[in-house]
Amino acid sequence: MKKITRRQALGLSAGVAAALGLAACSSKKDPAAAPAAGPSGAAGASGAPMSIPTGTIDETYEGHRIQITVGSGGHHGVGMPVVKIDGNELHLMRNADNTWVTVVNHYETFPDPISAARAAVRELQGADLVPFAPKEAKL
């Protein structure tokens, strides 16, 4: 009788673990357990709730004024939120999975624009947000 080597056993166990992991990832979730639609009431293309505020938000957070309004166009696009911290615009971007990132904390995602704005205020640590104004290159 041929014995199995350690290398073969390790390869077999790695294959089984990978197969189980893929099976767990591809299993369908219970539709009854799905979260309700977000504040806008609409679901995104992936079925995940979209987190675009429907009205305006005006609050003071850690001494900074956060204002969020729904944009009317420009580089944000129609219906996208415009976030201002102390009157200076915070560039906000929506990811494909309906999470949000800002230029202040670009490697951290947030579930909605207000969470992203609050995190930007915390990251600024009391400093003012410098407005982004690209300048023409002078030759």
Coordinates of N, CA, C and O in Angstrom, one line a residue:
M1 N 0.8 -1.2 0.0 CA 0.0 0.0 0.0 C 0.9 1.2 0.0 O 1.8 1.3 0.8
K2 N 0.5 2.2 -0.9 CA 1.3 3.4 -1.0 C 0.9 4.4 0.1 O -0.3 4.6 0.3
K3 N 1.8 5.0 0.8 CA 1.5 6.0 1.8 C 1.4 7.4 1.1 O 2.1 7.7 0.2
I4 N 0.6 8.2 1.7 CA 0.5 9.6 1.2 C 1.6 10.5 1.9 O 1.9 10.3 3.1
T5 N 2.2 11.4 1.1 CA 3.3 12.2 1.6 C 2.7 13.4 2.3 O 1.5 13.8 2.1
R6 N 3.5 14.1 3.1 CA 3.0 15.3 3.7 C 2.7 16.4 2.7 O 1.7 17.1 2.8
R7 N 3.4 16.4 1.6 CA 3.2 17.4 0.5 C 1.8 17.1 -0.1 O 1.0 18.1 -0.3
Q8 N 1.5 15.9 -0.3 CA 0.2 15.5 -0.9 C -1.0 15.9 0.1 O -2.0 16.4 -0.3
A9 N -0.8 15.6 1.3 CA -1.8 15.9 2.3 C -2.0 17.4 2.5 O -3.2 17.8 2.6
L10 N -0.9 18.1 2.4 CA -1.1 19.6 2.5 C -1.8 20.1 1.3 O -2.7 21.0 1.4
G11 N -1.5 19.6 0.1 CA -2.1 20.1 -1.1 C -3.6 19.7 -1.1 O -4.5 20.5 -1.5
L12 N -3.9 18.5 -0.6 CA -5.3 18.1 -0.6 C -6.1 18.9 0.4 O -7.2 19.4 0.1
S13 N -5.5 19.2 1.6 CA -6.3 20.0 2.6 C -6.4 21.5 2.1 O -7.4 22.1 2.3
A14 N -5.4 22.0 1.4 CA -5.6 23.4 0.8 C -6.7 23.4 -0.2 O -7.4 24.4 -0.3
G15 N -6.7 22.4 -1.1 CA -7.8 22.3 -2.1 C -9.2 22.2 -1.5 O -10.1 22.9 -1.9
V16 N -9.3 21.4 -0.4 CA -10.6 21.3 0.3 C -11.0 22.6 0.9 O -12.1 23.1 0.8
A17 N -10.0 23.3 1.6 CA -10.3 24.6 2.2 C -10.7 25.6 1.2 O -11.7 26.4 1.4
A18 N -10.1 25.7 0.0 CA -10.4 26.6 -1.0 C -11.8 26.3 -1.6 O -12.6 27.3 -1.8
A19 N -12.1 25.1 -1.8 CA -13.5 24.7 -2.3 C -14.6 25.1 -1.3 O -15.6 25.6 -1.6
L20 N -14.3 24.9 0.0 CA -15.3 25.3 1.0 C -15.4 26.8 1.1 O -16.6 27.3 1.3
G21 N -14.3 27.5 1.0 CA -14.4 28.9 1.0 C -15.2 29.5 -0.2 O -16.0 30.4 0.0
L22 N -15.0 28.9 -1.4 CA -15.7 29.4 -2.6 C -17.2 29.0 -2.4 O -18.0 29.8 -2.8
A23 N -17.5 27.9 -1.9 CA -18.9 27.5 -1.7 C -19.6 28.4 -0.7 O -20.7 28.8 -0.9
A24 N -18.9 28.8 0.3 CA -19.5 29.8 1.3 C -19.7 31.1 0.7 O -20.7 31.8 1.0
C25 N -18.8 31.6 -0.2 CA -18.9 32.9 -0.8 C -20.0 32.9 -1.8 O -20.7 34.0 -2.0
S26 N -20.2 31.8 -2.5 CA -21.2 31.9 -3.6 C -22.6 31.5 -3.2 O -23.5 31.5 -4.0
S27 N -22.7 31.1 -1.9 CA -24.1 30.7 -1.5 C -25.0 31.9 -1.4 O -24.5 33.0 -1.1
K28 N -26.2 31.8 -1.8 CA -27.1 32.9 -1.8 C -27.6 33.2 -0.4 O -27.8 32.4 0.4
K29 N -27.8 34.5 -0.2 CA -28.3 35.0 1.1 C -29.8 34.9 1.1 O -30.4 35.0 0.0
D30 N -30.4 34.9 2.3 CA -31.8 34.9 2.4 C -32.4 36.2 2.1 O -32.0 37.2 2.7
P31 N -33.3 36.4 1.1 CA -33.8 37.7 0.7 C -34.5 38.4 1.8 O -34.6 39.6 1.9
A32 N -35.1 37.6 2.7 CA -35.8 38.2 3.9 C -34.9 38.9 4.8 O -35.3 39.8 5.5
A33 N -33.6 38.5 4.8 CA -32.6 39.1 5.7 C -31.9 40.3 5.1 O -31.1 40.9 5.7
A34 N -32.3 40.6 3.9 CA -31.7 41.8 3.2 C -32.1 43.0 3.9 O -33.2 43.2 4.3
P35 N -31.1 44.0 3.9 CA -31.5 45.3 4.6 C -32.5 46.1 3.7 O -32.6 45.9 2.5
A36 N -33.2 47.0 4.4 CA -34.1 47.8 3.7 C -33.3 48.8 2.8 O -32.2 49.0 3.0
A37 N -34.1 49.5 1.9 CA -33.4 50.5 1.1 C -32.9 51.6 1.9 O -33.4 51.9 3.0
G38 N -31.9 52.3 1.4 CA -31.3 53.4 2.2 C -32.2 54.6 2.3 O -33.3 54.6 1.9
P39 N -31.6 55.8 2.7 CA -32.4 57.0 2.9 C -33.0 57.5 1.6 O -34.1 58.1 1.7
S40 N -32.4 57.2 0.5 CA -33.1 57.6 -0.7 C -34.2 56.7 -1.1 O -35.0 57.1 -2.0
G41 N -34.3 55.5 -0.5 CA -35.4 54.6 -0.8 C -35.2 53.8 -2.0 O -36.0 53.0 -2.4
A42 N -34.0 53.9 -2.7 CA -33.8 53.2 -3.9 C -32.6 52.2 -3.7 O -31.8 52.4 -2.9
A43 N -32.7 51.1 -4.4 CA -31.6 50.2 -4.3 C -30.6 50.4 -5.5 O -31.1 50.8 -6.6
G44 N -29.4 50.1 -5.3 CA -28.4 50.3 -6.3 C -28.4 49.1 -7.3 O -29.3 48.2 -7.2
A45 N -27.5 49.1 -8.3 CA -27.5 48.1 -9.4 C -27.2 46.7 -8.8 O -27.7 45.7 -9.3
S46 N -26.5 46.7 -7.7 CA -26.1 45.4 -7.1 C -27.2 44.9 -6.1 O -27.1 43.9 -5.5
G47 N -28.2 45.7 -5.9 CA -29.3 45.4 -5.0 C -29.0 46.0 -3.6 O -29.8 46.0 -2.7
A48 N -27.8 46.5 -3.4 CA -27.4 47.2 -2.1 C -28.1 48.5 -2.0 O -28.3 49.2 -3.1
P49 N -28.5 48.9 -0.8 CA -29.1 50.2 -0.7 C -28.2 51.4 -1.1 O -27.0 51.3 -0.8
M50 N -28.7 52.4 -1.8 CA -27.9 53.5 -2.1 C -28.0 54.5 -0.9 O -29.0 54.7 -0.3
S51 N -26.9 55.2 -0.6 CA -26.8 56.0 0.5 C -26.7 57.5 0.2 O -25.8 58.2 0.6
I52 N -27.5 58.0 -0.7 CA -27.5 59.4 -1.1 C -28.6 60.1 -0.3 O -29.7 59.7 -0.3
P53 N -28.2 61.1 0.4 CA -29.2 61.8 1.2 C -30.2 62.5 0.3 O -29.9 63.0 -0.8
T54 N -31.5 62.5 0.7 CA -32.5 63.1 -0.1 C -32.7 64.6 0.2 O -33.1 65.3 -0.7
G55 N -32.5 65.1 1.4 CA -32.6 66.5 1.7 C -31.3 67.1 2.0 O -30.2 66.6 1.5
T56 N -31.3 68.2 2.7 CA -30.0 68.8 3.1 C -29.7 68.5 4.5 O -30.6 68.2 5.4
I57 N -28.4 68.4 4.8 CA -27.9 68.2 6.2 C -27.1 69.3 6.5 O -26.2 69.7 5.8
D58 N -27.3 69.9 7.7 CA -26.5 71.0 8.2 C -26.3 70.8 9.7 O -27.2 70.9 10.5
E59 N -25.0 70.4 10.0 CA -24.7 70.1 11.4 C -23.4 70.6 11.8 O -22.5 70.9 10.9
T60 N -23.1 70.7 13.1 CA -21.8 71.1 13.6 C -21.2 69.8 14.2 O -21.9 69.2 15.1
Y61 N -20.0 69.4 13.8 CA -19.4 68.2 14.3 C -18.0 68.6 14.7 O -17.2 69.1 13.9
E62 N -17.6 68.4 16.0 CA -16.3 68.7 16.5 C -15.9 70.1 16.2 O -14.7 70.4 15.8
G63 N -16.8 71.1 16.2 CA -16.5 72.5 16.0 C -16.5 72.9 14.5 O -16.2 74.0 14.2
H64 N -16.7 72.0 13.6 CA -16.8 72.3 12.2 C -18.2 72.1 11.6 O -18.9 71.2 12.0
R65 N -18.6 73.0 10.7 CA -19.9 73.0 10.1 C -19.9 72.1 8.9 O -19.1 72.3 8.0
I66 N -20.7 71.1 8.9 CA -20.8 70.1 7.8 C -22.2 70.4 7.1 O -23.2 70.4 7.7
Q67 N -22.1 70.7 5.8 CA -23.3 70.9 5.0 C -23.3 69.9 3.8 O -22.3 69.8 3.1
I68 N -24.4 69.3 3.7 CA -24.6 68.3 2.6 C -25.8 68.7 1.8 O -26.9 68.7 2.4
T69 N -25.7 68.9 0.5 CA -26.9 69.2 -0.3 C -26.8 68.3 -1.5 O -25.7 67.8 -1.9
V70 N -27.9 68.1 -2.2 CA -27.9 67.3 -3.4 C -27.5 68.2 -4.6 O -28.1 69.2 -4.8
G71 N -26.4 67.8 -5.3 CA -25.9 68.6 -6.4 C -26.8 68.6 -7.6 O -27.6 67.7 -7.8
S72 N -26.6 69.7 -8.3 CA -27.5 69.9 -9.5 C -26.7 69.6 -10.8 O -27.1 69.9 -11.9
G73 N -25.5 69.1 -10.6 CA -24.7 68.8 -11.8 C -23.2 69.0 -11.6 O -22.7 68.8 -10.5
G74 N -22.6 69.5 -12.6 CA -21.1 69.8 -12.5 C -20.4 68.5 -12.6 O -20.8 67.5 -13.1
H75 N -19.2 68.4 -12.0 CA -18.4 67.2 -12.0 C -18.9 66.1 -11.1 O -18.5 65.0 -11.2
H76 N -19.9 66.5 -10.2 CA -20.5 65.5 -9.3 C -21.6 64.7 -10.0 O -21.8 63.6 -9.6
G77 N -22.2 65.3 -11.0 CA -23.3 64.6 -11.6 C -24.6 65.0 -11.0 O -24.7 65.5 -9.8
V78 N -25.7 64.9 -11.7 CA -27.0 65.3 -11.2 C -27.4 64.3 -10.1 O -27.3 63.1 -10.2
G79 N -27.8 64.9 -8.9 CA -28.3 64.1 -7.8 C -27.2 63.6 -6.9 O -27.5 62.9 -5.9
M80 N -26.0 63.9 -7.1 CA -24.9 63.5 -6.2 C -24.8 64.5 -5.1 O -24.9 65.7 -5.3
P81 N -24.4 64.1 -3.9 CA -24.3 65.0 -2.8 C -23.0 65.9 -2.9 O -22.0 65.5 -3.4
V82 N -23.2 67.2 -2.5 CA -22.1 68.1 -2.4 C -21.9 68.3 -0.9 O -22.8 68.8 -0.2
V83 N -20.7 68.0 -0.5 CA -20.3 68.1 0.9 C -19.4 69.4 1.1 O -18.4 69.5 0.4
K84 N -19.8 70.2 2.1 CA -18.9 71.3 2.5 C -18.6 71.3 3.9 O -19.5 71.0 4.8
I85 N -17.3 71.5 4.2 CA -16.9 71.6 5.6 C -16.4 73.1 5.8 O -15.5 73.5 5.2
D86 N -17.1 73.8 6.7 CA -16.8 75.2 7.0 C -16.8 76.0 5.7 O -16.0 76.9 5.5
G87 N -17.7 75.7 4.7 CA -17.9 76.4 3.5 C -17.0 75.9 2.4 O -17.1 76.4 1.2
N88 N -16.0 75.1 2.7 CA -15.1 74.6 1.6 C -15.5 73.2 1.2 O -15.8 72.4 2.0
E89 N -15.6 73.0 -0.1 CA -16.1 71.7 -0.7 C -15.1 70.6 -0.4 O -13.9 70.7 -0.7
L90 N -15.7 69.5 0.1 CA -14.9 68.2 0.3 C -15.2 67.3 -0.9 O -16.4 67.0 -1.1
H91 N -14.2 67.0 -1.6 CA -14.5 66.1 -2.8 C -14.8 64.7 -2.3 O -14.1 64.1 -1.6
L92 N -16.0 64.3 -2.7 CA -16.6 63.0 -2.3 C -16.8 62.1 -3.5 O -17.3 62.6 -4.5
M93 N -16.4 60.8 -3.4 CA -16.6 59.9 -4.5 C -17.3 58.7 -4.1 O -17.1 58.2 -3.0
R94 N -18.2 58.2 -4.9 CA -19.0 57.0 -4.6 C -18.3 55.8 -5.3 O -18.0 55.9 -6.5
N95 N -18.1 54.7 -4.6 CA -17.5 53.5 -5.2 C -18.6 52.7 -5.8 O -19.8 52.9 -5.6
A96 N -18.2 51.6 -6.5 CA -19.1 50.8 -7.2 C -20.0 50.0 -6.2 O -21.1 49.6 -6.6
D97 N -19.5 49.8 -5.0 CA -20.3 49.0 -4.0 C -21.1 50.0 -3.2 O -21.6 49.6 -2.1
N98 N -21.3 51.2 -3.6 CA -22.1 52.2 -2.9 C -21.5 52.7 -1.6 O -22.3 53.2 -0.8
T99 N -20.2 52.5 -1.4 CA -19.6 53.1 -0.3 C -18.9 54.4 -0.8 O -18.9 54.7 -2.0
W100 N -18.5 55.2 0.1 CA -18.0 56.6 -0.2 C -16.5 56.7 0.3 O -16.2 56.2 1.4
V101 N -15.7 57.5 -0.4 CA -14.4 57.9 0.0 C -14.3 59.4 -0.3 O -15.0 60.0 -1.1
T102 N -13.3 60.0 0.5 CA -13.0 61.4 0.3 C -11.5 61.6 0.0 O -10.8 60.7 0.1
V103 N -11.1 62.8 -0.4 CA -9.7 63.0 -0.7 C -8.9 63.1 0.6 O -7.7 62.9 0.6
V104 N -9.6 63.4 1.7 CA -8.9 63.4 3.0 C -8.5 62.0 3.5 O -7.4 61.8 4.0
N105 N -9.4 61.1 3.4 CA -9.1 59.7 3.8 C -9.5 58.8 2.7 O -10.6 58.2 2.7
H106 N -8.6 58.7 1.7 CA -8.9 58.1 0.4 C -8.9 56.5 0.5 O -9.4 55.9 -0.3
Y107 N -8.3 56.0 1.5 CA -8.1 54.5 1.6 C -9.1 53.9 2.6 O -9.0 52.8 3.0
E108 N -10.1 54.7 3.1 CA -11.1 54.2 4.0 C -12.5 54.4 3.4 O -12.7 55.5 2.9
T109 N -13.3 53.4 3.4 CA -14.7 53.6 2.8 C -15.7 53.8 3.9 O -15.5 53.4 5.1
F110 N -16.8 54.5 3.6 CA -17.8 54.9 4.5 C -19.2 54.5 3.9 O -19.4 54.6 2.7
P111 N -20.2 54.2 4.8 CA -21.5 53.8 4.2 C -22.3 54.9 3.7 O -23.2 54.7 2.8
D112 N -22.1 56.2 4.1 CA -22.9 57.3 3.6 C -22.0 58.6 3.7 O -21.0 58.6 4.3
P113 N -22.5 59.6 3.0 CA -21.7 60.8 2.9 C -21.5 61.5 4.2 O -20.4 62.1 4.5
I114 N -22.4 61.4 5.2 CA -22.2 62.1 6.4 C -21.2 61.4 7.3 O -20.4 62.1 7.9
S115 N -21.1 60.1 7.2 CA -20.0 59.4 7.9 C -18.6 59.8 7.3 O -17.7 59.9 8.0
A116 N -18.6 59.9 6.0 CA -17.3 60.3 5.3 C -16.9 61.7 5.7 O -15.8 62.0 6.0
A117 N -17.9 62.6 5.8 CA -17.6 64.0 6.2 C -17.1 64.1 7.6 O -16.2 64.8 7.9
R118 N -17.8 63.3 8.5 CA -17.3 63.3 9.9 C -15.9 62.7 10.1 O -15.1 63.2 10.9
A119 N -15.6 61.7 9.3 CA -14.3 61.1 9.4 C -13.3 62.1 8.8 O -12.1 62.2 9.3
A120 N -13.6 62.9 7.8 CA -12.7 63.9 7.3 C -12.4 64.9 8.3 O -11.3 65.4 8.5
V121 N -13.5 65.3 9.1 CA -13.3 66.3 10.1 C -12.3 65.8 11.2 O -11.4 66.5 11.7
R122 N -12.5 64.5 11.6 CA -11.7 63.9 12.6 C -10.2 63.9 12.1 O -9.3 64.1 12.8
E123 N -10.1 63.5 10.8 CA -8.7 63.4 10.2 C -8.0 64.7 10.1 O -6.8 64.8 10.2
L124 N -8.8 65.8 9.9 CA -8.2 67.1 9.8 C -7.6 67.6 11.1 O -6.8 68.5 11.2
Q125 N -8.1 67.0 12.2 CA -7.6 67.3 13.6 C -7.6 68.8 13.9 O -6.6 69.4 14.4
G126 N -8.7 69.5 13.5 CA -8.8 70.9 13.9 C -8.3 71.9 12.8 O -8.6 73.1 12.8
A127 N -7.6 71.3 11.8 CA -7.2 72.2 10.7 C -8.3 72.5 9.7 O -9.3 71.8 9.7
D128 N -8.2 73.5 9.0 CA -9.2 73.9 8.0 C -9.0 73.1 6.7 O -7.9 72.8 6.3
L129 N -10.1 72.8 6.1 CA -10.0 72.1 4.8 C -9.6 73.1 3.7 O -10.2 74.2 3.6
V130 N -8.6 72.8 3.0 CA -8.1 73.7 2.0 C -8.9 73.4 0.7 O -9.0 72.3 0.3
P131 N -9.5 74.4 0.1 CA -10.3 74.2 -1.1 C -9.5 73.7 -2.3 O -8.3 74.2 -2.4
F132 N -10.0 72.8 -3.0 CA -9.3 72.3 -4.2 C -9.6 73.2 -5.4 O -10.7 73.3 -5.8
A133 N -8.6 73.8 -5.9 CA -8.7 74.7 -7.0 C -7.6 74.5 -7.9 O -6.5 75.0 -7.7
P134 N -7.7 73.6 -9.0 CA -6.6 73.4 -9.9 C -6.2 74.7 -10.6 O -7.0 75.4 -11.0
K135 N -4.9 74.8 -10.7 CA -4.4 76.1 -11.3 C -3.8 75.7 -12.7 O -3.3 74.6 -12.9
E136 N -3.9 76.6 -13.6 CA -3.4 76.4 -14.9 C -1.9 76.4 -14.8 O -1.3 77.2 -14.1
A137 N -1.3 75.5 -15.6 CA 0.2 75.5 -15.7 C 0.7 76.7 -16.5 O 0.2 77.0 -17.6
K138 N 1.7 77.4 -15.9 CA 2.2 78.5 -16.6 C 3.5 78.1 -17.3 O 4.4 77.5 -16.7
L139 N 3.6 78.4 -18.6 CA 4.8 78.0 -19.3 C 5.7 79.1 -19.5 O 5.5 80.2 -19.5

